[in-house]
Short mmCIF file of C-alpha atoms in Angstrom, two decimals:
data_model
loop_
_atom_site.label_atom_id
_atom_site.label_comp_id
_atom_site.label_asym_id
_atom_site.label_seq_id
_atom_site.Cartn_x
_atom_site.Cartn_y
_atom_site.Cartn_z
CA UNK A 993 201.64 -0.25 -80.55
CA UNK A 994 204.62 -2.59 -80.31
CA UNK A 995 206.34 -2.66 -83.65
CA UNK A 996 209.45 -2.76 -85.77
CA UNK A 997 209.63 -0.08 -88.42
CA UNK A 998 211.82 0.08 -91.49
CA UNK A 999 212.52 2.87 -93.94
CA UNK A 1000 212.33 3.13 -96.81
CA UNK A 1001 209.84 0.42 -97.76
CA UNK A 1002 210.84 0.52 -101.41
CA UNK A 1003 214.09 1.73 -102.94
CA UNK A 1004 215.49 1.67 -106.45
CA UNK A 1005 219.12 2.74 -106.71
CA UNK A 1006 222.16 2.38 -108.94
CA UNK A 1007 225.33 0.38 -108.49
CA UNK A 1008 227.82 2.00 -106.15
CA UNK A 1009 225.56 4.60 -104.56
CA UNK A 1010 225.76 4.24 -100.78
CA UNK A 1011 222.49 3.70 -98.99
CA UNK A 1012 221.16 3.09 -95.51
CA UNK A 1013 218.03 1.21 -94.51
CA UNK A 1014 216.85 2.22 -91.07
CA UNK A 1015 215.29 -0.08 -88.50
CA UNK A 1016 213.74 0.92 -85.22
CA UNK A 1017 211.86 -1.01 -82.53
CA UNK A 1018 209.86 0.26 -79.57
CA UNK A 1019 209.80 -2.93 -77.48
CA UNK A 1020 213.09 -2.37 -75.62
CA UNK A 1021 214.49 -5.50 -77.23
CA UNK A 1022 218.17 -6.29 -76.84
CA UNK A 1023 218.48 -8.55 -79.86
CA UNK A 1024 218.13 -7.21 -83.40
CA UNK A 1025 218.87 -8.83 -86.72
CA UNK A 1026 218.82 -8.27 -90.47
CA UNK A 1027 217.69 -10.89 -92.98
CA UNK A 1028 217.43 -10.91 -96.72
CA UNK A 1029 214.80 -12.92 -98.57
CA UNK A 1030 215.42 -14.28 -102.05
CA UNK A 1031 213.16 -16.58 -104.10
CA UNK A 1032 213.93 -20.23 -103.51
CA UNK A 1033 216.34 -19.43 -100.67
CA UNK A 1034 214.06 -18.38 -97.84
CA UNK A 1035 215.43 -15.82 -95.39
CA UNK A 1036 219.11 -15.64 -94.55
CA UNK A 1037 220.68 -13.71 -91.72
CA UNK A 1038 223.02 -10.86 -92.66
CA UNK A 1039 224.06 -9.39 -89.30
CA UNK A 1040 222.76 -9.42 -85.77
CA UNK A 1041 223.26 -7.50 -82.56
CA UNK A 1042 222.95 -8.82 -79.03
CA UNK A 1043 222.95 -5.33 -77.52
CA UNK A 1044 224.27 -1.79 -77.94
CA UNK A 1045 227.73 -1.79 -79.53
CA UNK A 1046 227.65 -5.61 -79.91
CA UNK A 1047 227.25 -6.82 -83.48
CA UNK A 1048 228.29 -9.92 -85.37
CA UNK A 1049 228.12 -11.47 -88.79
CA UNK A 1050 225.36 -13.79 -89.90
CA UNK A 1051 225.46 -16.13 -92.86
CA UNK A 1052 225.67 -13.57 -95.70
CA UNK A 1053 227.45 -10.43 -94.38
CA UNK A 1054 229.52 -9.57 -97.47
CA UNK A 1055 228.75 -6.11 -98.81
CA UNK A 1056 226.87 -4.96 -95.71
CA UNK A 1057 227.65 -3.00 -92.57
CA UNK A 1058 225.63 -2.38 -89.44
CA UNK A 1059 225.88 -0.31 -86.31
CA UNK A 1060 224.10 -0.36 -82.96
CA UNK A 1061 224.65 2.93 -81.19
CA UNK A 1062 221.23 2.99 -79.54
CA UNK A 1063 219.15 0.11 -78.30
CA UNK A 1064 216.16 0.90 -80.47
CA UNK A 1065 217.97 1.42 -83.82
CA UNK A 1066 219.88 -0.98 -86.04
CA UNK A 1067 220.59 0.50 -89.48
CA UNK A 1068 221.81 -1.58 -92.41
CA UNK A 1069 224.39 0.12 -94.60
CA UNK A 1070 225.32 -0.81 -98.15
CA UNK A 1071 228.51 1.11 -98.91
CA UNK A 1072 228.63 0.17 -102.60
CA UNK A 1073 225.48 -1.67 -103.63
CA UNK A 1074 225.62 -4.18 -106.45
CA UNK A 1075 222.81 -5.84 -108.44
CA UNK A 1076 223.21 -9.10 -106.47
CA UNK A 1077 222.02 -7.20 -103.40
CA UNK A 1078 218.62 -6.72 -105.01
CA UNK A 1079 216.38 -8.40 -102.45
CA UNK A 1080 213.68 -8.06 -99.82
CA UNK A 1081 215.21 -7.06 -96.50
CA UNK A 1082 213.75 -7.65 -93.07
CA UNK A 1083 214.76 -6.27 -89.72
CA UNK A 1084 213.72 -8.27 -86.66
CA UNK A 1085 213.99 -7.91 -82.90
CA UNK A 1086 213.50 -10.01 -79.78
CA UNK A 1087 214.33 -10.20 -76.11
CA UNK A 1088 217.83 -11.17 -75.04
CA UNK A 1089 218.18 -14.84 -76.03
CA UNK A 1090 220.47 -15.53 -73.10
CA UNK A 1091 217.73 -14.46 -70.71
CA UNK A 1092 214.58 -15.48 -72.53
CA UNK A 1093 215.41 -19.00 -73.69
CA UNK A 1094 211.94 -20.30 -74.51
CA UNK A 1095 209.83 -19.25 -77.47
CA UNK A 1096 211.26 -15.70 -77.71
CA UNK A 1097 209.94 -15.19 -81.20
CA UNK A 1098 211.41 -12.52 -83.38
CA UNK A 1099 209.20 -9.62 -84.39
CA UNK A 1100 209.73 -8.59 -87.98
CA UNK A 1101 209.51 -5.22 -89.64
CA UNK A 1102 207.39 -4.74 -92.78
CA UNK A 1103 210.31 -5.32 -95.14
CA UNK A 1104 212.29 -3.12 -97.55
CA UNK A 1105 212.27 -4.04 -101.20
CA UNK A 1106 215.60 -2.95 -102.70
CA UNK A 1107 216.44 -2.93 -106.39
CA UNK A 1108 220.00 -2.16 -107.47
CA UNK A 1109 220.35 -1.36 -111.17
CA UNK B 1414 225.17 -27.25 -89.78
CA UNK B 1415 221.54 -26.43 -89.26
CA UNK B 1416 219.12 -27.10 -92.10
CA UNK B 1417 215.39 -26.76 -92.66
CA UNK B 1418 213.71 -28.52 -95.57
CA UNK B 1419 210.29 -27.67 -96.94
CA UNK B 1420 209.61 -29.97 -99.87
CA UNK B 1421 206.28 -28.52 -100.99
CA UNK B 1422 206.83 -25.37 -103.07
CA UNK B 1423 203.07 -24.96 -103.54
CA UNK B 1424 199.89 -26.41 -102.05
CA UNK B 1425 196.20 -26.03 -102.80
CA UNK B 1426 193.40 -26.64 -100.31
CA UNK B 1427 189.68 -26.09 -100.41
CA UNK B 1428 188.09 -23.70 -97.98
CA UNK B 1429 187.12 -25.32 -94.67
CA UNK B 1430 189.42 -28.28 -95.24
CA UNK B 1431 192.51 -29.03 -93.15
CA UNK B 1432 195.97 -28.84 -94.68
CA UNK B 1433 199.41 -30.03 -93.54
CA UNK B 1434 202.58 -28.19 -94.52
CA UNK B 1435 205.70 -30.29 -94.20
CA UNK B 1436 208.93 -29.30 -92.48
CA UNK B 1437 211.93 -31.44 -91.65
CA UNK B 1438 215.00 -30.21 -89.84
CA UNK B 1439 218.53 -31.27 -89.19
CA UNK B 1440 220.61 -30.32 -86.17
CA UNK B 1441 222.92 -32.02 -83.72
CA UNK B 1442 222.05 -29.54 -80.98
CA UNK B 1443 219.77 -31.18 -78.37
CA UNK B 1444 218.19 -27.83 -77.54
CA UNK B 1445 216.37 -26.07 -80.33
CA UNK B 1446 213.17 -24.26 -81.17
CA UNK B 1447 210.96 -24.56 -84.21
CA UNK B 1448 208.85 -21.72 -85.55
CA UNK B 1449 206.32 -21.21 -88.28
CA UNK B 1450 205.81 -17.81 -89.89
CA UNK B 1451 203.18 -16.69 -92.37
CA UNK B 1452 203.97 -14.19 -95.13
CA UNK B 1453 200.87 -12.86 -96.92
CA UNK B 1454 201.15 -11.14 -100.28
CA UNK B 1455 201.63 -7.82 -98.48
CA UNK B 1456 205.04 -9.12 -97.42
CA UNK B 1457 205.13 -8.94 -93.63
CA UNK B 1458 206.25 -11.91 -91.53
CA UNK B 1459 203.69 -13.06 -88.98
CA UNK B 1460 204.63 -15.44 -86.18
CA UNK B 1461 202.22 -18.40 -85.94
CA UNK B 1462 203.44 -21.08 -83.59
CA UNK B 1463 206.45 -22.33 -81.62
CA UNK B 1464 207.65 -25.77 -80.50
CA UNK B 1465 210.57 -26.29 -78.16
CA UNK B 1466 212.67 -29.43 -78.48
CA UNK B 1467 211.93 -30.41 -74.89
CA UNK B 1468 208.22 -29.69 -75.05
CA UNK B 1469 206.27 -32.85 -74.30
CA UNK B 1470 203.11 -31.83 -76.08
CA UNK B 1471 202.49 -30.61 -79.59
CA UNK B 1472 201.96 -26.86 -79.74
CA UNK B 1473 198.58 -25.43 -80.69
CA UNK B 1474 197.51 -21.84 -81.38
CA UNK B 1475 193.88 -21.54 -82.43
CA UNK B 1476 193.50 -23.18 -85.86
CA UNK B 1477 197.24 -23.89 -86.04
CA UNK B 1478 198.86 -26.95 -84.57
CA UNK B 1479 202.31 -28.34 -84.90
CA UNK B 1480 202.77 -32.07 -85.46
CA UNK B 1481 206.15 -32.54 -83.79
CA UNK B 1482 207.84 -35.89 -84.38
CA UNK B 1483 211.22 -35.59 -82.76
CA UNK B 1484 212.61 -38.97 -83.82
CA UNK B 1485 211.77 -38.21 -87.45
CA UNK B 1486 212.96 -34.60 -87.11
CA UNK B 1487 209.76 -33.26 -88.51
CA UNK B 1488 207.63 -30.30 -87.45
CA UNK B 1489 204.65 -30.12 -89.75
CA UNK B 1490 202.15 -27.28 -89.53
CA UNK B 1491 198.49 -28.26 -89.57
CA UNK B 1492 195.91 -25.59 -90.40
CA UNK B 1493 192.37 -26.66 -89.64
CA UNK B 1494 189.27 -25.25 -91.33
CA UNK B 1495 191.20 -23.30 -93.97
CA UNK B 1496 190.04 -19.80 -94.81
CA UNK B 1497 190.68 -17.66 -97.88
CA UNK B 1498 192.83 -15.42 -95.71
CA UNK B 1499 195.19 -18.32 -95.08
CA UNK B 1500 196.49 -18.00 -98.64
CA UNK B 1501 200.11 -17.01 -98.12
CA UNK B 1502 203.71 -18.21 -98.06
CA UNK B 1503 204.57 -20.25 -94.96
CA UNK B 1504 208.06 -20.56 -93.59
CA UNK B 1505 209.40 -23.09 -91.13
CA UNK B 1506 212.40 -21.90 -89.11
CA UNK B 1507 214.71 -23.29 -86.46
CA UNK B 1508 216.71 -21.66 -83.70
CA UNK B 1509 219.66 -23.50 -82.18
CA UNK B 1510 222.47 -22.64 -79.84
CA UNK B 1511 222.63 -19.74 -77.46
CA UNK B 1512 221.81 -16.97 -79.87
CA UNK B 1513 218.55 -16.17 -81.58
CA UNK B 1514 219.47 -16.73 -85.20
CA UNK B 1515 216.73 -18.34 -87.25
CA UNK B 1516 217.50 -20.75 -90.06
CA UNK B 1517 214.63 -20.70 -92.54
CA UNK B 1518 213.30 -23.17 -95.05
CA UNK B 1519 212.48 -22.13 -98.59
CA UNK B 1520 208.78 -21.80 -97.87
CA UNK B 1521 205.49 -23.29 -99.07
CA UNK B 1522 203.01 -21.19 -101.03
CA UNK B 1523 199.50 -22.11 -99.89
CA UNK B 1524 196.45 -21.24 -101.95
CA UNK B 1525 193.00 -21.67 -100.42
CA UNK B 1526 190.24 -22.15 -102.98
CA UNK B 1527 186.47 -21.82 -102.74
#
């Protein structure tokens, strides 16, 4: 089954304790992205990756890191989480937007609900 | 800057009725794509429908159709024959430029009643 998986699905942590949210896709997609969802703000892009070893900042990158060492994986790293990073996080993937220019919808993972105390 | 506006925080509709969820957008890019996603209470994001800026006809996918009015910069989602399972949050999103970044609206919470 074609899918994007995220782990963990739920996480409660404390300020300053480093954490990683994993994301993996099995569709051989080049493009991967992280979003955070907050009430009244919709979803906002944190980081994205056009391919292996190619990453760039989205709209709200502060406090986050990413890496893309393999095509299928795109982990999100919070080096020193703070309470304002409490949110619902989504990983998404799609075909290369430079090749597939029509439709090319993003497939979303199930979400990770993070609470930072 | 790209912007998506959804002015209806919440909507109610009776089962089997049609409902329109509003979405207006702002971009100076002549090439863009508009998407609608559904987020049920379980939290996942489900792609519903897509409209390209150069598409001549309004998009349709089963009970979903997109009322695309380019001059007014609106891309309203129409759900026909509402079902209880349509109760969810609905997001309008826009993609512009050469990448695949989506700019989302704030969403509309739809409740389908018996």
